[in-house]
Tab-separated table of C-alpha atoms in Angstrom:
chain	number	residue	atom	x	y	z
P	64	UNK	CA	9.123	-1.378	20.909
P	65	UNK	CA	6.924	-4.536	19.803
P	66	UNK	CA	7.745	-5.750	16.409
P	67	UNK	CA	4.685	-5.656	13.765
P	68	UNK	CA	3.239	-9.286	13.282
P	69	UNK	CA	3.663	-10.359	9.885
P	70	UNK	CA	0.528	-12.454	8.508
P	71	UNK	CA	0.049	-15.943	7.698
P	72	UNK	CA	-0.794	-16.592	4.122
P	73	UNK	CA	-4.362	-17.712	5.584
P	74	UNK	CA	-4.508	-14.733	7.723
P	75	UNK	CA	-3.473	-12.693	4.910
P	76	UNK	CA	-7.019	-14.254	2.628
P	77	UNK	CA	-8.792	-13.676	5.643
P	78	UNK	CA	-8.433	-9.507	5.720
P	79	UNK	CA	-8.970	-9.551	2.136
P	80	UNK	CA	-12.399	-11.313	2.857
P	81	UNK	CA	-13.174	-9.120	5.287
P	82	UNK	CA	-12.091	-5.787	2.706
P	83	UNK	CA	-14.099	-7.262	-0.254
P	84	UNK	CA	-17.269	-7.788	2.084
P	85	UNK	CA	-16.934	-3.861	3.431
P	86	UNK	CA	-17.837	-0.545	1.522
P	87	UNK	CA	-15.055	0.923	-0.134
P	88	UNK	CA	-13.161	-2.219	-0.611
P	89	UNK	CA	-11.315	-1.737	-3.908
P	90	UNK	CA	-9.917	1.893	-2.151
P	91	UNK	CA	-9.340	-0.411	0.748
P	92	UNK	CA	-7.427	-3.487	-1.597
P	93	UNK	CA	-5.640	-0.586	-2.922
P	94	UNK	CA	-4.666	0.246	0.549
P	95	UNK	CA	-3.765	-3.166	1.664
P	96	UNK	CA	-1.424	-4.359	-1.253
P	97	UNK	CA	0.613	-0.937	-1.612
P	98	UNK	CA	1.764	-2.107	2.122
P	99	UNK	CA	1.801	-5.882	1.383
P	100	UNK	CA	3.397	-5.749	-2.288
P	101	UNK	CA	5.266	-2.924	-2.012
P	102	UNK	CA	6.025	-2.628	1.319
P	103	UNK	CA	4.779	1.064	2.260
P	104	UNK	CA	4.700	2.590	5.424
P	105	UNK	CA	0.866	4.399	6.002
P	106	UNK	CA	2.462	7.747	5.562
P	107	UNK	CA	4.531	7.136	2.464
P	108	UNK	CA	0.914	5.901	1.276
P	109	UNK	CA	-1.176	8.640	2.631
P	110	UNK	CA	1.201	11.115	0.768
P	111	UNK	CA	0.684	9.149	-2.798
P	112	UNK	CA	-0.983	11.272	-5.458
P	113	UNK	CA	-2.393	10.387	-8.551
P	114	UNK	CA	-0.299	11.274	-10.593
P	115	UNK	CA	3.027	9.417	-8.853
P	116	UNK	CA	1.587	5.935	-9.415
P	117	UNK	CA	0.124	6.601	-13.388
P	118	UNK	CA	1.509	7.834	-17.023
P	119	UNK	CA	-0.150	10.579	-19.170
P	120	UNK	CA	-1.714	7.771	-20.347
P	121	UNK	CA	-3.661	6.820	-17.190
P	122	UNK	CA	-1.474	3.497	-16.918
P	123	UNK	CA	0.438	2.132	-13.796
P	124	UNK	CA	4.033	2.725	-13.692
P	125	UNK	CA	6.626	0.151	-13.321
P	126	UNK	CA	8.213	2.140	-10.824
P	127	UNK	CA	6.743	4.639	-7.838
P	128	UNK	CA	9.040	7.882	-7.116
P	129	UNK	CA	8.675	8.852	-3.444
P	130	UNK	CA	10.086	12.242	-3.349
P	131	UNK	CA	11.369	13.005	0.310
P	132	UNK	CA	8.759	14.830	1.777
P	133	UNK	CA	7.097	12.014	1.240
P	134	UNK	CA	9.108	9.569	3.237
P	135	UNK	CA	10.204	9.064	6.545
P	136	UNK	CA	13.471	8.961	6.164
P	137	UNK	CA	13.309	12.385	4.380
P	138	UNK	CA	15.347	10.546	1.452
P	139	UNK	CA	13.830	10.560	-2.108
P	140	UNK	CA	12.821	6.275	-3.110
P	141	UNK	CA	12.142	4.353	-5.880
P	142	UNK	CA	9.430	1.626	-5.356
P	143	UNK	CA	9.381	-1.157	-7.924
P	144	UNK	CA	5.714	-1.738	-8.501
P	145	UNK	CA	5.512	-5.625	-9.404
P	146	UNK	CA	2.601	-7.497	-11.707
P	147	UNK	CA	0.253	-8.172	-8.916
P	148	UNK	CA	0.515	-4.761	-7.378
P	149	UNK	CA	0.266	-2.954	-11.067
P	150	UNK	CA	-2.422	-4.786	-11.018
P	151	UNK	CA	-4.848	-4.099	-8.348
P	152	UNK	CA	-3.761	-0.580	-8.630
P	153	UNK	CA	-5.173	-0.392	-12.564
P	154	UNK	CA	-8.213	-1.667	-11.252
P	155	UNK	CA	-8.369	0.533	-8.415
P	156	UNK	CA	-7.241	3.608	-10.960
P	157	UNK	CA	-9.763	2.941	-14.024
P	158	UNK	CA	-12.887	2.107	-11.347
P	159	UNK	CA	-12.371	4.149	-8.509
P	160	UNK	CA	-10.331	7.203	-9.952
P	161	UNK	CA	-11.864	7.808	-12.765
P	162	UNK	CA	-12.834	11.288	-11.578
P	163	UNK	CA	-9.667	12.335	-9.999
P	164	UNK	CA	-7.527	14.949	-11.407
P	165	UNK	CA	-3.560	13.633	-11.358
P	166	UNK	CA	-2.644	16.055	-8.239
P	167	UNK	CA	-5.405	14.493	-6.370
P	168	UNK	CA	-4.673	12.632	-3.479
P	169	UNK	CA	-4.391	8.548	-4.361
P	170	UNK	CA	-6.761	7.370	-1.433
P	171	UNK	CA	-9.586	9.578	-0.718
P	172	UNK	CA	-12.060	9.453	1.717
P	173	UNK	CA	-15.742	8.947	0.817
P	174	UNK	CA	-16.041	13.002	1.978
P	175	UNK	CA	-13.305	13.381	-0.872
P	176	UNK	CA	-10.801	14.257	1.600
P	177	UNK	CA	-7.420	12.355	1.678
P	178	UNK	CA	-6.471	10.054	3.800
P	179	UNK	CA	-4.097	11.152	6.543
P	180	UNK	CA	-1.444	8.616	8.039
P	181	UNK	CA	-3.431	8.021	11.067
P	182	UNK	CA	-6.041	7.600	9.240
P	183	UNK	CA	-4.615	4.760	7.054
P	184	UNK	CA	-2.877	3.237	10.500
P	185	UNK	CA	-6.622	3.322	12.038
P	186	UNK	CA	-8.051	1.541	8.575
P	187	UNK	CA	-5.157	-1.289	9.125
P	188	UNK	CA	-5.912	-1.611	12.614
P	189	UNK	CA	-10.270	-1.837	11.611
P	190	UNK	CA	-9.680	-4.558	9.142
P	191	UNK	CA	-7.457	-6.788	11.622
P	192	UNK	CA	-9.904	-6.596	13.974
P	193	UNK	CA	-12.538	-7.625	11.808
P	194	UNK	CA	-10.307	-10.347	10.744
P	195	UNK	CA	-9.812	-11.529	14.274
P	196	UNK	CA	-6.043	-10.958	13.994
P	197	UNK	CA	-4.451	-9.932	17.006
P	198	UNK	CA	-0.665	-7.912	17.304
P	199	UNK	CA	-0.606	-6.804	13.514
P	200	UNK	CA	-0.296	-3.559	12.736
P	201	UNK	CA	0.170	-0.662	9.971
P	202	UNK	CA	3.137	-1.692	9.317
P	203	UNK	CA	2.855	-5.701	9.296
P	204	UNK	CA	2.737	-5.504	5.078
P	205	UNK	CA	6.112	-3.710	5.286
P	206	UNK	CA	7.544	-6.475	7.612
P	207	UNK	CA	5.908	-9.248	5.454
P	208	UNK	CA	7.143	-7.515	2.385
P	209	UNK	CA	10.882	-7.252	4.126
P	210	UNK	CA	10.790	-11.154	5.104
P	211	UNK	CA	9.339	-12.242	1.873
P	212	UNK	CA	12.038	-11.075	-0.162
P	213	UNK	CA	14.945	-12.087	3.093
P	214	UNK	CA	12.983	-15.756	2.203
P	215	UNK	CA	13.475	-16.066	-1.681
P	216	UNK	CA	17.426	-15.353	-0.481
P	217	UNK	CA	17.593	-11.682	-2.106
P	218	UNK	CA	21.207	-9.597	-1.440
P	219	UNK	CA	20.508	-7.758	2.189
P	220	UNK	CA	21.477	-4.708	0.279
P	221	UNK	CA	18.720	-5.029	-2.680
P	222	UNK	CA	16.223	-5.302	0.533
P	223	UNK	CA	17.970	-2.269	2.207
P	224	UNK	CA	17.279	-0.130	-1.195
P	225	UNK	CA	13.859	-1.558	-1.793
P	226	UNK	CA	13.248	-0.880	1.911
C-alpha cells in the first residue's frame, strides 16, 4: 500500500490558503490541524463530539479522550492537544459552535449533519487538489505529525503512545 505524502512546510501554507479562501474554512482549519497537530486519523475525527474536546466551561482541553469506539484500533487514547491546536480549536469552538449542544457532533456539515469519515477523507483529498498537491492523502497530517516528533528526536515509545 502507498505511503501518505507528508507536506512541505510551503505546501503545508499553501492548503491553508486555499481553506481560508473557501466557505466553511474555520470548520475546515479545524479539520486540517486536528490531523496536522494532533495527528488524527479522519475517523477518529469524524467521531469527535463537542463535548470531548471542551470543559463545562466551553474551554479547550489540554488533553482529548478517544474512547474506543472511536478509534481504529478499538483501544481507548489520550491525545495531548498542544498551544497551536488549543488554539484554532477555541476559535473554531466560540465562532463556529456557538450553537451546538456538547453531544453534538464536532464537525458538522452546512445541512447540520456530521461529518462521516469518508466524508472528511473526500474534504482532505478537495483541498489537495485545489492546492495542486499530488499523492497526499487523509492521512498525510498523521504521517507529518509522526515524523515531526521522530525529527525533534522524541523516545519511539512516546510516538507509539501519542500515535
Amino acid at each position: 500500500m502507498k505511503q501518505a505524502r507528508i507536506l512541505t512546510k510551503a505546501e503545508f501554507k499553501r492548503v491553508l490558503a486555499v481553506v481560508d479562501s473557501n466557505k466553511y474554512s474555520q470548520r475546515n482549519r479545524a479539520v486540517l490541524y486536528l490531523s496536522f497537530y494532533a495527528g488524527l486519523r479522519a475517523c477518529e475525527i469524524a467521531a469527535l463530539r463537542l463535548h470531548d474536546v471542551i470543559d463545562d466551561e466551553r474551554q479547550v482541553k489540554s488533553q482529548i479522550v478517544l474512547e474506543k469506539h472511536m478509534t481504529k484500533g478499538n483501544e481507548r487514547q489520550r491525545v495531548i492537544v498542544n498551544s497551536s491546536l488549543r488554539k484554532e480549536l477555541q476559535r473554531f469552538v466560540d465562532s463556529v459552535c456557538i450553537n451546538y449542544g456538547v453531544n453534538d457532533a464536532l464537525i458538522m456539515s452546512q445541512k447540520g449533519g456530521s461529518f462521516t469519515p469518508l466524508t472528511i477523507v473526500q474534504l482532505f483529498a478537495r483541498l489537495y487538489k485545489q492546492a495542486g498537491i499530488v499523492g497526499a492523502s487523509s492521512h498525510s497530517g498523521r504521517r507529518q505529525f509522526i515524523t515531526t516528533l521522530a525529527e525533534k528526536q522524541v523516545n519511539v515509545r512516546v510516538i507509539q503512545a501519542l500515535a
